[in-house]
Tab-separated table of C-alpha atoms in Angstrom:
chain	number	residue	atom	x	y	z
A	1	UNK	CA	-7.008	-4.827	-23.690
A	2	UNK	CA	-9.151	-7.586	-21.093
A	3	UNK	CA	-8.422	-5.315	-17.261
A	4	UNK	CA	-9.959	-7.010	-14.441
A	5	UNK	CA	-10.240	-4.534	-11.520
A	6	UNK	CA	-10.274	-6.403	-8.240
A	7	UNK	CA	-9.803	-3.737	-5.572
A	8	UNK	CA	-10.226	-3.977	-2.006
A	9	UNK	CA	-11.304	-1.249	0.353
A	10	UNK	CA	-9.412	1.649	0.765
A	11	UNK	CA	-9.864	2.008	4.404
A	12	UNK	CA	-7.249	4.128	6.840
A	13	UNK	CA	-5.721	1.210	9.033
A	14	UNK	CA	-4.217	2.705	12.242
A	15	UNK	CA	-2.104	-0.183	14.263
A	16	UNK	CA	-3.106	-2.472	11.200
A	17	UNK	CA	-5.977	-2.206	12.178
A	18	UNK	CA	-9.098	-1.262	8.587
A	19	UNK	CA	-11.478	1.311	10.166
A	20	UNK	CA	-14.406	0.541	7.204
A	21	UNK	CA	-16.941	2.836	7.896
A	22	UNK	CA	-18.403	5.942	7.025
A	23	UNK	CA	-16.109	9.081	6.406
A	24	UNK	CA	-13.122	7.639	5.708
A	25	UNK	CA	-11.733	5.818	3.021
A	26	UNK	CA	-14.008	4.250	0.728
A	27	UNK	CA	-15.427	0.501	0.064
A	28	UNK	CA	-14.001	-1.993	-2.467
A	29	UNK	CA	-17.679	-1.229	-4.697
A	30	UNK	CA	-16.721	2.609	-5.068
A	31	UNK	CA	-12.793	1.932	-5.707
A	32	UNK	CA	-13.303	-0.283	-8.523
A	33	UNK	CA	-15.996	2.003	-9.512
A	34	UNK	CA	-13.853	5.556	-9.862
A	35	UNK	CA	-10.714	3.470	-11.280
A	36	UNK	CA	-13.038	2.119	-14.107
A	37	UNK	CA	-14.350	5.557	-15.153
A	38	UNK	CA	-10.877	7.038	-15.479
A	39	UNK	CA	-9.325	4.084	-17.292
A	40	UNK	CA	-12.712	4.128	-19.770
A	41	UNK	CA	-12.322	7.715	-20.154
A	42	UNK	CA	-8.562	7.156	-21.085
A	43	UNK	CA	-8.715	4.412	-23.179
A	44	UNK	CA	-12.303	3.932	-24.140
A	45	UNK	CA	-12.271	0.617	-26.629
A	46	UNK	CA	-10.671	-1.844	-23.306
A	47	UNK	CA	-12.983	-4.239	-21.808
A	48	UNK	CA	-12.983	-3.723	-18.058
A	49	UNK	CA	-14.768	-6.641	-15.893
A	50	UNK	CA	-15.337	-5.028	-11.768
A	51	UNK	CA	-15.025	-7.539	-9.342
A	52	UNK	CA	-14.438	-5.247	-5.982
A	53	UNK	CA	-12.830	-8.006	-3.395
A	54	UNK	CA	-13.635	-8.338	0.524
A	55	UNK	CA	-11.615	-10.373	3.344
A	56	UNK	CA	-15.290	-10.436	5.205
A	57	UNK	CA	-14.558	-7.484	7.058
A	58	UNK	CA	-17.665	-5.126	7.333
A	59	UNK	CA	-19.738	-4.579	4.296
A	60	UNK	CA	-18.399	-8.221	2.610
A	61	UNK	CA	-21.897	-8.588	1.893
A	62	UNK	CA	-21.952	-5.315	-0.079
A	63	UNK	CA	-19.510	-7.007	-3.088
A	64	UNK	CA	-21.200	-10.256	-3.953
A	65	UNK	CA	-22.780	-9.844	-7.670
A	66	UNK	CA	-26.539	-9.776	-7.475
A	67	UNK	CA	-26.495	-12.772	-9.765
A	68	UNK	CA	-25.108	-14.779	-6.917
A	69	UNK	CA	-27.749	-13.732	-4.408
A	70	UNK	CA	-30.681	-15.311	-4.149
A	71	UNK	CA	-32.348	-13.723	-1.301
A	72	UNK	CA	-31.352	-10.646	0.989
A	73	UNK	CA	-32.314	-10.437	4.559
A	74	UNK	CA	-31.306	-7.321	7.087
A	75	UNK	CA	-31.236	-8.429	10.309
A	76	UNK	CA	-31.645	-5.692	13.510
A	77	UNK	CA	-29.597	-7.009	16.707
A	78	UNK	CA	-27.743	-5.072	19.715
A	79	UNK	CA	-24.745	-3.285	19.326
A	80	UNK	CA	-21.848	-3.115	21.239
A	81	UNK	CA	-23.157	-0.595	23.776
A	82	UNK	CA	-27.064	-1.512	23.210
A	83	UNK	CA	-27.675	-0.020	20.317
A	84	UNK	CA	-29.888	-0.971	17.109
A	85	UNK	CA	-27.321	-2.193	14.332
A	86	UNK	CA	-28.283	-4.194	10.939
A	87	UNK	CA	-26.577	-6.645	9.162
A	88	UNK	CA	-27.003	-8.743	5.911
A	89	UNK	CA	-27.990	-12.144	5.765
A	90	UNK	CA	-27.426	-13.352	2.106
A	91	UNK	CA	-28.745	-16.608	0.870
A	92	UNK	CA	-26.552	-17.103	-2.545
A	93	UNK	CA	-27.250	-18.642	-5.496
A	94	UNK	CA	-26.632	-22.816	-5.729
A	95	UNK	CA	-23.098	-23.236	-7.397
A	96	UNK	CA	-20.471	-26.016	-7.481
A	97	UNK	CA	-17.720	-23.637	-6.665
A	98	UNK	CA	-19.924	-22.032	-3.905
A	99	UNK	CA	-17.445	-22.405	-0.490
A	100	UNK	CA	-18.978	-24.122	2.006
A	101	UNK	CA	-20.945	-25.678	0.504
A	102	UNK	CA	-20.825	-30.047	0.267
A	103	UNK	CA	-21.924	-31.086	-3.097
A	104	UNK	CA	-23.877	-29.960	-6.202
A	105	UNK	CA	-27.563	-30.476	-4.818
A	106	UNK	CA	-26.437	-31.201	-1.505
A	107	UNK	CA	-26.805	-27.589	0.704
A	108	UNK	CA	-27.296	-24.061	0.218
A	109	UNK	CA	-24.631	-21.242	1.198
A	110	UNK	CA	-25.468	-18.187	3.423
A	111	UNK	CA	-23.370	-15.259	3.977
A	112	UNK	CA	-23.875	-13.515	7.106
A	113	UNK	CA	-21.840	-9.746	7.555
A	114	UNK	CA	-21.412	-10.346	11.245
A	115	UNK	CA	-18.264	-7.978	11.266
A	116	UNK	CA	-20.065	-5.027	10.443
A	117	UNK	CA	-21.849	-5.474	13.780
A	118	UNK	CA	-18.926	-5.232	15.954
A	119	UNK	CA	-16.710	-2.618	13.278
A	120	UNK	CA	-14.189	-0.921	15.342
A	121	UNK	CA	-15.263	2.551	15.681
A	122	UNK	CA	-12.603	5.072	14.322
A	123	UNK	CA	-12.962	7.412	17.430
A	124	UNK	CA	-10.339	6.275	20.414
A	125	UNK	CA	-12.463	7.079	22.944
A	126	UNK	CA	-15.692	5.714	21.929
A	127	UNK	CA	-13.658	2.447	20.988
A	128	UNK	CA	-12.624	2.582	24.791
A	129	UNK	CA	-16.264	3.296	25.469
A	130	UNK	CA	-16.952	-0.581	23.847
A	131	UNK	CA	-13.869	-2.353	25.113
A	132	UNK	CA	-14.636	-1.376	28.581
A	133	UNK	CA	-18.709	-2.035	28.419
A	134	UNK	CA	-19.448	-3.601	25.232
A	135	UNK	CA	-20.792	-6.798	24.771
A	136	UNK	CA	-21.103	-9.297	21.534
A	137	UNK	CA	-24.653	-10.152	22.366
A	138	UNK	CA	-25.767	-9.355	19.321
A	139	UNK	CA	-23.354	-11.527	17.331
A	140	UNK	CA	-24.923	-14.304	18.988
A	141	UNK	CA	-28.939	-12.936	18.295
A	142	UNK	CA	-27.863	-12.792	14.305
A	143	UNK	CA	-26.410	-16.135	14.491
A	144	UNK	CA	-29.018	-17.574	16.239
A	145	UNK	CA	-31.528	-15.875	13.426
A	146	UNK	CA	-29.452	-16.727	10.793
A	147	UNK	CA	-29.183	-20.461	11.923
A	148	UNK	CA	-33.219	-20.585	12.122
A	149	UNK	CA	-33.200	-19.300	8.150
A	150	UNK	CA	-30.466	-22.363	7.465
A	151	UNK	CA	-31.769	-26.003	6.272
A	152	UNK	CA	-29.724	-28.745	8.149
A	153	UNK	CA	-27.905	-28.861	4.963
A	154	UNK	CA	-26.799	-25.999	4.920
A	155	UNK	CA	-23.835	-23.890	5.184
A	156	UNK	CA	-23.703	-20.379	7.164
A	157	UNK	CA	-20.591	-18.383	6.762
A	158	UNK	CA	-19.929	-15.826	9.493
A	159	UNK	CA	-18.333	-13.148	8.784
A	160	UNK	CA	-15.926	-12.181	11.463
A	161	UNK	CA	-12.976	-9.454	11.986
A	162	UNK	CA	-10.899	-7.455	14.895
A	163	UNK	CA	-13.422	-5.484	17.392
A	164	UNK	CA	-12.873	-2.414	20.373
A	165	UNK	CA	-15.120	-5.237	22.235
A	166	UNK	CA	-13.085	-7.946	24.163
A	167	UNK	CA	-15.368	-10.016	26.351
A	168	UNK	CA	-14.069	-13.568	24.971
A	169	UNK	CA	-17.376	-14.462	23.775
A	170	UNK	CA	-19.235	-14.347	26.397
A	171	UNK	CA	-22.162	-12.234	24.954
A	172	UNK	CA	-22.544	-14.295	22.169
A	173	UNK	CA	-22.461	-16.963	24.137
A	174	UNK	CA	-25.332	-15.775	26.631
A	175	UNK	CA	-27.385	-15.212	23.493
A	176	UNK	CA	-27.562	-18.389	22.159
A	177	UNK	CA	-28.718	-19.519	25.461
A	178	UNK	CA	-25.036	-21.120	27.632
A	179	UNK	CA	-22.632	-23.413	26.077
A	180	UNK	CA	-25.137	-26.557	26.209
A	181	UNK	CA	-27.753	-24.937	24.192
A	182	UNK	CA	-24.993	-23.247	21.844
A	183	UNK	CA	-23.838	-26.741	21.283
A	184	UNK	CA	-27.001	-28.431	20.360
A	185	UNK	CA	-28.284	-25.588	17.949
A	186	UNK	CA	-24.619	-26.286	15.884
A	187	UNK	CA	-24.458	-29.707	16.565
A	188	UNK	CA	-24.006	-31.064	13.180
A	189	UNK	CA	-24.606	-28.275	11.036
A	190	UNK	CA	-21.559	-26.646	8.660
A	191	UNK	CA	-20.852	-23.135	10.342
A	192	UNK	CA	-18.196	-21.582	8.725
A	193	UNK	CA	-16.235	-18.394	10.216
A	194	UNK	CA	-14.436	-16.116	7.472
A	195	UNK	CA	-12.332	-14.182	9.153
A	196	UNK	CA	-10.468	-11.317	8.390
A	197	UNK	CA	-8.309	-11.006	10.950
A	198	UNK	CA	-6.057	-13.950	11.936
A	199	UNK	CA	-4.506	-12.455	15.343
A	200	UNK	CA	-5.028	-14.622	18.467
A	201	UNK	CA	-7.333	-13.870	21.352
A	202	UNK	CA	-4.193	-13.376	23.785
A	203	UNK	CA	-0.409	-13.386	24.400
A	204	UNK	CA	2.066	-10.903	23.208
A	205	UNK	CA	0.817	-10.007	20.051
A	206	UNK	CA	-2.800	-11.024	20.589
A	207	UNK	CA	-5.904	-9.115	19.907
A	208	UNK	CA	-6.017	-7.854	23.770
A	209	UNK	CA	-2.656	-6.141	23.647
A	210	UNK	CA	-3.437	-4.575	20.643
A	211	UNK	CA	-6.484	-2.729	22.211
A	212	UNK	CA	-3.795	-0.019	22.897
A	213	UNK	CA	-3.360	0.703	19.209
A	214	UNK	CA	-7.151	1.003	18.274
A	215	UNK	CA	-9.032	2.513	21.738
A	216	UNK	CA	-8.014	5.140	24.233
A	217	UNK	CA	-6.856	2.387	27.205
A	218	UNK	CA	-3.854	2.127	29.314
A	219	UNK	CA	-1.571	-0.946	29.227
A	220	UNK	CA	-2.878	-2.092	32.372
A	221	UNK	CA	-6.455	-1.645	31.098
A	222	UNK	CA	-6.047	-3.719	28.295
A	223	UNK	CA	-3.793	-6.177	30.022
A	224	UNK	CA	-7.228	-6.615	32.637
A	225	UNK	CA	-9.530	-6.895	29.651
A	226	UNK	CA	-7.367	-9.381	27.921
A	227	UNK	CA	-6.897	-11.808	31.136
A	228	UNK	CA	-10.944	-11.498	31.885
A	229	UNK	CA	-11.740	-12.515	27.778
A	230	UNK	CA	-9.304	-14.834	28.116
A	231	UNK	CA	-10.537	-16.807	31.127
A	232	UNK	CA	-13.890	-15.975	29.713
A	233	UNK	CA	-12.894	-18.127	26.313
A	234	UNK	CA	-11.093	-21.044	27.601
A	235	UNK	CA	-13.515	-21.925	30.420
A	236	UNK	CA	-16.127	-22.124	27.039
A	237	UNK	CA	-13.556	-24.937	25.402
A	238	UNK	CA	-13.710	-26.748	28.903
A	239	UNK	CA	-17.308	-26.818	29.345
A	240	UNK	CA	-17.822	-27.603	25.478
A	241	UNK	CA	-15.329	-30.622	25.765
A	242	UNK	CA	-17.933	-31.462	28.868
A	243	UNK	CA	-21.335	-31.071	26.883
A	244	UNK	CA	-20.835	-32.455	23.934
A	245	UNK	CA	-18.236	-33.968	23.605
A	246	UNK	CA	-16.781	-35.075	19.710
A	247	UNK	CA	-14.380	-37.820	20.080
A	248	UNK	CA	-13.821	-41.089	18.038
A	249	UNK	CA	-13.513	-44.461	19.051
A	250	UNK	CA	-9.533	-44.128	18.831
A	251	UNK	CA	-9.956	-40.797	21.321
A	252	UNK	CA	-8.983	-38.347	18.932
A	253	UNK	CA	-10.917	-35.204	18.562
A	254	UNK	CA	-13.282	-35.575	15.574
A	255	UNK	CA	-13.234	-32.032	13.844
A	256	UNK	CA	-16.361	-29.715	12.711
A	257	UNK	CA	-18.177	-30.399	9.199
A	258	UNK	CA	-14.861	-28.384	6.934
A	259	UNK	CA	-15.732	-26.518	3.730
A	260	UNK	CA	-15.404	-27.789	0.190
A	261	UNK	CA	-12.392	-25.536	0.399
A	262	UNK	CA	-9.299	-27.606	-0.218
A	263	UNK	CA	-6.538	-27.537	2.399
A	264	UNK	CA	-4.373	-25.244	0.438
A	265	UNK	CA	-6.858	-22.180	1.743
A	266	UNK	CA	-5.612	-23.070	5.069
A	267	UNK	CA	-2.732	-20.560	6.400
A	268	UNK	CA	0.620	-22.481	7.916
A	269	UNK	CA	-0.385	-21.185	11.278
A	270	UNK	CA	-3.969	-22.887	11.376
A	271	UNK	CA	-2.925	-26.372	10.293
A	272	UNK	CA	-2.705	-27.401	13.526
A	273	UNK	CA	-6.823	-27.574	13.358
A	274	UNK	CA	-6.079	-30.659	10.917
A	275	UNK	CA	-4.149	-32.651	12.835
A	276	UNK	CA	-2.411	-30.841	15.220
A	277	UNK	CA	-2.978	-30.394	19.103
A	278	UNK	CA	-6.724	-31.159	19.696
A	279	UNK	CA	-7.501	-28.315	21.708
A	280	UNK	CA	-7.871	-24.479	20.986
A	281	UNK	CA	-6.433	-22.429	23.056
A	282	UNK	CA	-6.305	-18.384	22.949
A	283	UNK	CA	-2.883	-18.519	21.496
A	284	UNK	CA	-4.327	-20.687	18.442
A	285	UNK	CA	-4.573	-18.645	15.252
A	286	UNK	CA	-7.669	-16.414	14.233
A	287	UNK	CA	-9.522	-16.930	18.000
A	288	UNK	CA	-9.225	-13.210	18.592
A	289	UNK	CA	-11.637	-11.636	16.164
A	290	UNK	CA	-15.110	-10.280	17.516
A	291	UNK	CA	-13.384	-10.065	20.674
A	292	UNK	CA	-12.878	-14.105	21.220
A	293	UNK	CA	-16.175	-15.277	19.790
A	294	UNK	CA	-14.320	-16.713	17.203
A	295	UNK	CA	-12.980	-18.949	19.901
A	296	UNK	CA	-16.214	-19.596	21.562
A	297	UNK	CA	-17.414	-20.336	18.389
A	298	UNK	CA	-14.422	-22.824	16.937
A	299	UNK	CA	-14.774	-25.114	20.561
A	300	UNK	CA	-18.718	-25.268	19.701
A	301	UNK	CA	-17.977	-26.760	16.724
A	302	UNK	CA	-17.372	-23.954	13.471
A	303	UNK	CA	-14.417	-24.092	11.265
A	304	UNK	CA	-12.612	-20.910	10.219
A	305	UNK	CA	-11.119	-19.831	7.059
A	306	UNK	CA	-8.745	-16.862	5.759
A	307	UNK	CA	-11.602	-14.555	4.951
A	308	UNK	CA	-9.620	-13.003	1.643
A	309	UNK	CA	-9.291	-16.553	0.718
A	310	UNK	CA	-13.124	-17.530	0.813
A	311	UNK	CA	-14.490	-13.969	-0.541
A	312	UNK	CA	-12.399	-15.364	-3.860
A	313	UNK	CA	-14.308	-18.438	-3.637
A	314	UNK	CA	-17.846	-16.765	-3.210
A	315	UNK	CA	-17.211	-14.094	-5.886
A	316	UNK	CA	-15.493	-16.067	-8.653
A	317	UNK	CA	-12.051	-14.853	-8.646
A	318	UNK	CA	-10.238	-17.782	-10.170
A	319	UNK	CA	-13.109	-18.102	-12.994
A	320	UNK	CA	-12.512	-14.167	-13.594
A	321	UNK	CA	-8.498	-14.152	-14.088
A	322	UNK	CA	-7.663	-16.257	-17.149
A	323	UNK	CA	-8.273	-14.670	-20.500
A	324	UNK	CA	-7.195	-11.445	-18.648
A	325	UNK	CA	-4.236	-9.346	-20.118
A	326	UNK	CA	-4.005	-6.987	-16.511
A	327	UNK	CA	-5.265	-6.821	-12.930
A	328	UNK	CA	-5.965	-3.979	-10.860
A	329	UNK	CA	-5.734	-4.884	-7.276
A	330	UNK	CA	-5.731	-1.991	-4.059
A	331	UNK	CA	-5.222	-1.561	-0.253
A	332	UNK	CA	-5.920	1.120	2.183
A	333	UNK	CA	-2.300	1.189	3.430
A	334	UNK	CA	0.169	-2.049	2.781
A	335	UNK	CA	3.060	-2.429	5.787
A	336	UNK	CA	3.403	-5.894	4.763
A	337	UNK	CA	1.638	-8.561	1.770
A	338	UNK	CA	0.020	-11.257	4.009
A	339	UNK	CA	-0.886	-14.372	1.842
A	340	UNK	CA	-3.989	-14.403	2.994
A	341	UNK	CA	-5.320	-10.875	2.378
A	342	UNK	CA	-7.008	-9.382	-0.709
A	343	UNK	CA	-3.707	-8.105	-2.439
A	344	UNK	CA	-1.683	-11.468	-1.540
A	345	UNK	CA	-4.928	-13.656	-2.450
A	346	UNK	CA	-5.457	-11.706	-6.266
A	347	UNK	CA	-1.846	-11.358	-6.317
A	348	UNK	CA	-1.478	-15.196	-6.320
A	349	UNK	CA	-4.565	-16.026	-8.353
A	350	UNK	CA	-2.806	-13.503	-11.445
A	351	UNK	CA	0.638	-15.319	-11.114
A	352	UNK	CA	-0.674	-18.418	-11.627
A	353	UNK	CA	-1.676	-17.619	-14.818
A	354	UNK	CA	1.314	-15.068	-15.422
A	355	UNK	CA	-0.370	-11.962	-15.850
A	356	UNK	CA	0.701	-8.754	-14.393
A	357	UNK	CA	-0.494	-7.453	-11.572
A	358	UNK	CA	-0.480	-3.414	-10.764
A	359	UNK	CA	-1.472	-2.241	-7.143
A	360	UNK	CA	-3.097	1.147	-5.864
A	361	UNK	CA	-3.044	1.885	-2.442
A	362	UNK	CA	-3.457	4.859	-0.007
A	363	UNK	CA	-0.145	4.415	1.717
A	364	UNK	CA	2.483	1.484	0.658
A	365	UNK	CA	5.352	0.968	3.012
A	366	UNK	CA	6.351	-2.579	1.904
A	367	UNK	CA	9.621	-3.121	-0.260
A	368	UNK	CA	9.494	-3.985	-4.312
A	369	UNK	CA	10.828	-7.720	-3.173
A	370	UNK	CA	7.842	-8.128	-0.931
A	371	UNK	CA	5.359	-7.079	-3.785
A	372	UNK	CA	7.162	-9.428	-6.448
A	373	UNK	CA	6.692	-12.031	-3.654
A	374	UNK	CA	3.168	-11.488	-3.624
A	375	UNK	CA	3.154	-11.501	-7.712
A	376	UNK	CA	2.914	-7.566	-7.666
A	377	UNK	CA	4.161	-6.050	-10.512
A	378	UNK	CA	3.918	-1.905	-9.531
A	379	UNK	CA	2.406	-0.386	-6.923
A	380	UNK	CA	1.070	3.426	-7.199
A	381	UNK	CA	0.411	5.244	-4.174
A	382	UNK	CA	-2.531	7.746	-3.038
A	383	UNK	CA	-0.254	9.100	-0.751
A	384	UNK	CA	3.382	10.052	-1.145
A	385	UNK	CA	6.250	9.301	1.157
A	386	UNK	CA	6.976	12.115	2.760
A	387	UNK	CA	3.476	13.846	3.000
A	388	UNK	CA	2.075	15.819	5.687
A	389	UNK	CA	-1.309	15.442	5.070
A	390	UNK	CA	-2.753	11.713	5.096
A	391	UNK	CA	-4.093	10.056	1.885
A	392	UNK	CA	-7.483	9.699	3.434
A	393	UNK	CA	-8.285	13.249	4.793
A	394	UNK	CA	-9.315	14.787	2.177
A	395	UNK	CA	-12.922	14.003	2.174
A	396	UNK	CA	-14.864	11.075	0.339
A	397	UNK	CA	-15.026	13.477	-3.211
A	398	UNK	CA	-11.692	14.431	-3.268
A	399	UNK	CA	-10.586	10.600	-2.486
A	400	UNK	CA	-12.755	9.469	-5.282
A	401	UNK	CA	-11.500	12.108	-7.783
A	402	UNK	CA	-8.273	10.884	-7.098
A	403	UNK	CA	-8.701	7.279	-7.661
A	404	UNK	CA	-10.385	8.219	-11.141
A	405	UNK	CA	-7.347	10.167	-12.064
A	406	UNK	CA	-5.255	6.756	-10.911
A	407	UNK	CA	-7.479	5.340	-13.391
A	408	UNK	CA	-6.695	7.138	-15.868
A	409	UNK	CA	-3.076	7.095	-15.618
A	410	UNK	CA	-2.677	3.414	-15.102
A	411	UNK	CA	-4.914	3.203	-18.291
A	412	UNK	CA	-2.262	5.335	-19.687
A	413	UNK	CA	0.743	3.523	-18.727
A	414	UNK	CA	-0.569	-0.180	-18.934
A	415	UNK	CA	-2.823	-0.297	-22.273
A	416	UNK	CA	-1.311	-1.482	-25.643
């Protein structure tokens, strides 16, 4: 039997929110990892292929094959609060299929793990710590590195997701020098954002008012961080409109270098980027991760993509699936199947070519329609129901043990 294990993290996701970092949960690498050695140690003679998936959340970086890197760069930059973080800046491997890029001869692609810079921390408090005094200053220094690296032909794809910090931008924005500067150093090159996180900087259900699900604020200290990013964010689409300005002779908006991804990547909430009203706004989809940069970034002239969607692109996924007879997908905890997340995006990719598709996750409180939707077949859960004790507190061995058990009995129950 042909088993392609294509796993995402298993990260603990309070207020929906994946807390991928150390001690708890595990990444995507180490999931498909343990699930292979129970299902060899079950049934031996199968041919597994590992392909651990990312939605360019922290550590994306950390799942790209070696064969499709050509060069690996760590990059230092401030934290939130000051202090020394790295991230990866990956120079990959020239390939037609490579997202981003234009055509065969015609640009590199770059991955940059931006998200792991601004991770949200998995203490309350010290995420209240960032929201009230962090900055994204050192997004901006890694872009600004990683843009240096870049030949004009190039394509740099940022990876971007939800952050404690929620200053609209503004640090990234001072450290690429002011909007006018910002614009000229991405004036006609192809920056990407792969986000994965689509919430909106603000409203209702924006990325502000759901600071009280992640960090240790008050309502009313969130609401004042939200209107400040906010303001902060939309006076950066005014004065980019002012400095350079992108419009055609008809007066219509004339949109950022887009990927060689085809339209269909594009969620039914961000088509109004092709077409639709003009201007961003922070009510426009996906302008709320890295606390608004993603904003700041979009009215300087990036595009953005569903992260889950372009991490299939970068890794292969749709070369992988056919000639497959299962796939193994998983999920830290599943409320709902978004269509663009790692279990929606391998979910679709298996049901295109018919092939079952069998789910492991820490916690799964979605409904059996919602999985069929989303072409699951089964799901199999860390954690049951009605359990006292979480899936993910019992310690990185004991997690990993039981994901090589799952292995084993999915080997068991799936193999012919």
């Amino acid at each position: 039997m042909r088993v392609l294990l294509a796993p995402g993290g298993l990260w603990p996701e309070p207020a929906g929110v994946p807390l991928a970092g150390p001690g708890r949960g595990l990444p995507a690498g180490r999931v498909a990892t343990c699930l292979a050695r129970g299902w060899q140690a079950a049934r031996p003679s199968d041919a597994l292929t590992l392909m651990p998936m990312s939605d360019g959340g922290p550590g994306s970086s950390q799942v790209i094959a070696p064969e499709r890197i050509a060069s690996r760069e760590v990059i230092q930059a401030q934290g939130p609060l000051g202090q020394v973080c790295e991230v990866d800046l990956v120079r990959m491997v020239p390939s037609p299929s490579n997202p981003g890029g234009r055509r065969p001869g015609e640009g590199g692609t770059w991955f940059l793990d931006a998200a792991r810079l601004l991770a949200v921390p998995p203490d309350p408090d010290e995420a209240a710590q960032e929201a009230l005094r962090g900055s994204t200053h050192g997004l901006g220094q890694v872009i600004d590195v990683a843009v240096d690296r870049m030949a004009p032909s190039d394509t740099l794809l940022v990876g971007l997701s939800r952050s404690a910090v929620h200053d609209g931008g503004a640090g990234a924005l001072d450290a690429l020098g002011g909007a006018s500067a910002a614009a000229g150093l991405l004036a006609g090159r192809s920056i990407g954002l792969v986000l994965a996180d689509d919430i909106a900087l603000g409203g209702l259900g924006g990325a502000g008012a759901a600071l009280t699900g992640i960090a240790a604020l008050s309502p009313r200290q969130a609401q004042e961080l939200d209107r400040r990013a906010c303001a902060a964010a939309a006076e950066v689409v005014s004065t980019a409109d002012a400095v350079a300005p992108q419009v055609s002779s008809n007066g219509q908006r004339i949109l950022p270098v887009i990927s060689a991804l085809d339209d269909a990547a594009l969620p039914s909430s961000a088509t109004a980027d092709l077409g639709g009203p003009p201007r961003l706004s922070t009510s426009t989809w996906g302008t709320g991760a890295a606390g608004g940069s993603a904003m700041v970034l979009r009215a300087l002239g990036a595009w953005a993509r569903p992260g889950a969607r372009v991490m299939a692109e970068i890794l292969g996924l749709s070369e992988a699936v056919p000639g497959q007879d299962l796939v193994v997908t998983a999920s830290g905890e599943l409320y709902d199947v978004p269509a663009d997340g790692v279990v929606g995006v391998v979910g679709h990719r298996a049901a295109s070519q018919a092939l079952p598709v069998a789910l492991v996750c820490g916690r799964c409180a979605t409904t059996r329609g919602e999985l069929a939707g989303a072409g699951i077949s089964n799901a199999y859960s860390l954690q049951e129901p009605h359990a006292a004790e979480s899936w993910d507190a019992v310690g990185s061995d004991a997690l990993q043990d039981r994901l090589t058990d799952m292995g084993a009995r999915l080997a068991r129950t799936w193999s012919r």
